[in-house]
PDB file of C-alpha atoms in Angstrom:
ATOM      1  CA  SER M   3      -9.252   4.536 -22.739  1.00  0.00           C
ATOM      2  CA  LEU M   4      -5.739   3.901 -20.576  1.00  0.00           C
ATOM      3  CA  PRO M   5      -3.288   5.086 -23.205  1.00  0.00           C
ATOM      4  CA  ASP M   6      -5.005   8.310 -23.919  1.00  0.00           C
ATOM      5  CA  GLU M   7      -4.730   9.007 -20.089  1.00  0.00           C
ATOM      6  CA  ALA M   8      -1.671  11.617 -19.673  1.00  0.00           C
ATOM      7  CA  ASN M   9      -1.027  11.391 -15.603  1.00  0.00           C
ATOM      8  CA  HIS M  10       1.535   8.262 -15.642  1.00  0.00           C
ATOM      9  CA  LEU M  11       0.492   7.894 -11.838  1.00  0.00           C
ATOM     10  CA  ALA M  12      -2.933   6.994 -12.969  1.00  0.00           C
ATOM     11  CA  ARG M  13      -1.888   4.386 -15.613  1.00  0.00           C
ATOM     12  CA  VAL M  14       0.157   2.873 -12.782  1.00  0.00           C
ATOM     13  CA  ALA M  15      -2.851   2.657 -10.803  1.00  0.00           C
ATOM     14  CA  SER M  16      -5.002   1.339 -13.286  1.00  0.00           C
ATOM     15  CA  MET M  17      -2.285  -1.647 -14.252  1.00  0.00           C
ATOM     16  CA  GLY M  18      -2.073  -2.162 -10.073  1.00  0.00           C
ATOM     17  CA  ALA M  19      -5.599  -2.488  -9.981  1.00  0.00           C
ATOM     18  CA  LEU M  20      -6.017  -4.686 -13.041  1.00  0.00           C
ATOM     19  CA  PRO M  21      -5.292  -7.915 -11.433  1.00  0.00           C
ATOM     20  CA  GLY M  22      -7.485  -7.492  -8.406  1.00  0.00           C
ATOM     21  CA  VAL M  23     -10.566  -6.823 -10.715  1.00  0.00           C
ATOM     22  CA  LEU M  24     -10.302  -9.330 -13.156  1.00  0.00           C
ATOM     23  CA  ILE M  25      -9.792 -12.245 -10.477  1.00  0.00           C
ATOM     24  CA  PHE M  26     -12.935 -10.877  -8.741  1.00  0.00           C
ATOM     25  CA  ALA M  27     -14.792 -11.153 -12.651  1.00  0.00           C
ATOM     26  CA  LEU M  28     -13.742 -14.604 -12.992  1.00  0.00           C
ATOM     27  CA  ARG M  29     -14.820 -16.053 -10.193  1.00  0.00           C
ATOM     28  CA  GLY M  30     -17.392 -18.728 -10.408  1.00  0.00           C
ATOM     29  CA  ASP M  31     -17.832 -17.348 -13.885  1.00  0.00           C
ATOM     30  CA  SER M  32     -19.212 -20.475 -15.698  1.00  0.00           C
ATOM     31  CA  ASP M  33     -19.648 -18.508 -18.991  1.00  0.00           C
ATOM     32  CA  ALA M  34     -16.512 -19.999 -20.830  1.00  0.00           C
ATOM     33  CA  ILE M  35     -17.287 -17.523 -24.033  1.00  0.00           C
ATOM     34  CA  GLY M  36     -17.459 -14.565 -21.656  1.00  0.00           C
ATOM     35  CA  ALA M  37     -14.315 -15.424 -19.823  1.00  0.00           C
ATOM     36  CA  GLU M  38     -12.490 -15.737 -22.895  1.00  0.00           C
ATOM     37  CA  SER M  39     -13.473 -12.391 -24.098  1.00  0.00           C
ATOM     38  CA  LEU M  40     -12.790 -11.086 -20.533  1.00  0.00           C
ATOM     39  CA  ARG M  41      -9.057 -11.957 -20.279  1.00  0.00           C
ATOM     40  CA  ALA M  42      -8.838 -11.219 -23.927  1.00  0.00           C
ATOM     41  CA  GLU M  43      -9.131  -7.509 -22.903  1.00  0.00           C
ATOM     42  CA  PHE M  44      -7.195  -7.915 -20.386  1.00  0.00           C
ATOM     43  CA  LEU M  45      -4.686  -8.616 -21.889  1.00  0.00           C
ATOM     44  CA  GLY M  46      -5.061  -5.749 -24.259  1.00  0.00           C
ATOM     45  CA  ALA M  47      -4.973  -3.964 -21.680  1.00  0.00           C
ATOM     46  CA  LEU M  48      -1.493  -5.142 -20.119  1.00  0.00           C
ATOM     47  CA  ARG M  49       0.109  -5.246 -23.639  1.00  0.00           C
ATOM     48  CA  SER M  50      -0.813  -1.174 -23.938  1.00  0.00           C
ATOM     49  CA  GLY M  51       0.943  -0.689 -19.988  1.00  0.00           C
ATOM     50  CA  LEU M  52       4.028  -3.021 -21.308  1.00  0.00           C
ATOM     51  CA  SER M  53       4.840  -0.698 -24.486  1.00  0.00           C
ATOM     52  CA  ASP M  54       3.925   2.918 -22.243  1.00  0.00           C
ATOM     53  CA  THR M  55       6.889   5.072 -22.886  1.00  0.00           C
ATOM     54  CA  ASN M  56       6.945   5.393 -18.654  1.00  0.00           C
ATOM     55  CA  GLY M  57       9.167   2.763 -17.066  1.00  0.00           C
ATOM     56  CA  GLY M  58       6.941   2.912 -13.989  1.00  0.00           C
ATOM     57  CA  VAL M  59       3.927   1.716 -16.163  1.00  0.00           C
ATOM     58  CA  ARG M  60       5.715  -0.684 -17.839  1.00  0.00           C
ATOM     59  CA  THR M  61       6.994  -2.004 -14.407  1.00  0.00           C
ATOM     60  CA  ALA M  62       3.646  -2.487 -12.738  1.00  0.00           C
ATOM     61  CA  ALA M  63       1.654  -3.933 -16.155  1.00  0.00           C
ATOM     62  CA  ALA M  64       4.727  -6.481 -16.041  1.00  0.00           C
ATOM     63  CA  GLN M  65       3.899  -7.059 -12.169  1.00  0.00           C
ATOM     64  CA  ALA M  66       0.558  -7.256 -12.840  1.00  0.00           C
ATOM     65  CA  LEU M  67       1.463  -9.592 -15.831  1.00  0.00           C
ATOM     66  CA  GLY M  68       2.869 -12.153 -13.112  1.00  0.00           C
ATOM     67  CA  ALA M  69       0.305 -11.638 -10.378  1.00  0.00           C
ATOM     68  CA  LEU M  70      -2.154 -12.600 -12.892  1.00  0.00           C
ATOM     69  CA  ALA M  71      -0.483 -16.021 -14.547  1.00  0.00           C
ATOM     70  CA  PRO M  72      -3.038 -18.355 -12.682  1.00  0.00           C
ATOM     71  CA  VAL M  73      -5.391 -16.815 -14.432  1.00  0.00           C
ATOM     72  CA  TRP M  74      -3.188 -17.341 -17.582  1.00  0.00           C
ATOM     73  CA  LEU M  75      -1.731 -20.541 -17.117  1.00  0.00           C
ATOM     74  CA  ASN M  76      -5.010 -22.312 -15.928  1.00  0.00           C
ATOM     75  CA  ALA M  77      -7.068 -21.105 -19.028  1.00  0.00           C
ATOM     76  CA  PRO M  78      -8.767 -23.620 -20.943  1.00  0.00           C
ATOM     77  CA  ALA M  79      -7.911 -24.075 -24.424  1.00  0.00           C
ATOM     78  CA  PRO M  80      -9.022 -21.434 -26.553  1.00  0.00           C
ATOM     79  CA  ALA M  81     -11.846 -21.563 -29.115  1.00  0.00           C
ATOM     80  CA  ALA M  82     -10.501 -22.900 -32.771  1.00  0.00           C
ATOM     81  CA  GLY M  83      -8.011 -20.286 -34.269  1.00  0.00           C
ATOM     82  CA  GLY M  84      -7.199 -19.084 -30.939  1.00  0.00           C
ATOM     83  CA  ILE M  85      -4.140 -18.599 -28.975  1.00  0.00           C
ATOM     84  CA  ALA M  86      -3.581 -19.928 -26.199  1.00  0.00           C
ATOM     85  CA  PRO M  87      -3.294 -17.253 -23.154  1.00  0.00           C
ATOM     86  CA  ALA M  88      -0.406 -19.103 -21.535  1.00  0.00           C
ATOM     87  CA  THR M  89       1.235 -18.671 -25.480  1.00  0.00           C
ATOM     88  CA  ALA M  90       0.263 -15.179 -25.283  1.00  0.00           C
ATOM     89  CA  VAL M  91       1.706 -14.150 -21.566  1.00  0.00           C
ATOM     90  CA  LEU M  92       4.544 -15.565 -22.763  1.00  0.00           C
ATOM     91  CA  GLY M  93       5.496 -13.583 -25.878  1.00  0.00           C
ATOM     92  CA  LEU M  94       4.407 -10.527 -23.712  1.00  0.00           C
ATOM     93  CA  LEU M  95       7.343 -11.197 -20.842  1.00  0.00           C
ATOM     94  CA  SER M  96       9.968 -12.134 -23.514  1.00  0.00           C
ATOM     95  CA  GLY M  97       9.502  -8.427 -24.305  1.00  0.00           C
ATOM     96  CA  VAL M  98      10.119  -7.714 -20.422  1.00  0.00           C
ATOM     97  CA  PHE M  99      13.433  -9.113 -20.359  1.00  0.00           C
ATOM     98  CA  GLN M 100      14.832  -6.339 -23.102  1.00  0.00           C
ATOM     99  CA  ASP M 101      13.138  -3.610 -21.521  1.00  0.00           C
ATOM    100  CA  ALA M 102      15.467  -0.507 -21.287  1.00  0.00           C
ATOM    101  CA  ALA M 103      14.356   0.037 -17.753  1.00  0.00           C
ATOM    102  CA  ALA M 104      16.084  -2.193 -14.755  1.00  0.00           C
ATOM    103  CA  ASP M 105      12.804  -1.821 -12.627  1.00  0.00           C
ATOM    104  CA  ALA M 106      10.393  -3.216 -15.369  1.00  0.00           C
ATOM    105  CA  ARG M 107      13.365  -5.978 -16.112  1.00  0.00           C
ATOM    106  CA  SER M 108      13.436  -7.047 -12.360  1.00  0.00           C
ATOM    107  CA  ALA M 109       9.552  -6.823 -12.008  1.00  0.00           C
TER     108      ALA M 109
END
């Protein structure tokens, strides 16, 4: 898994690949439950990147989160009891504004 990868450059590259992979995976997907699950998995990966000990990884995760904004903001309402993707993303972004790394804050 991503947090277990010792090389921070590999973690940065993984964060950079996430937007393209998710957008491609959701293209033409008519399975709403599958799409919701996939978005949740990617959100978890981004959450992991945003809490990484390396500033470069956090910066790449913040950039990936921004690149995926249309995916989160145009997502349908979640199933009963779920958190709206846009709400979850805004919560993650608020943490980026407090990041110690200037590059992460500016992403």
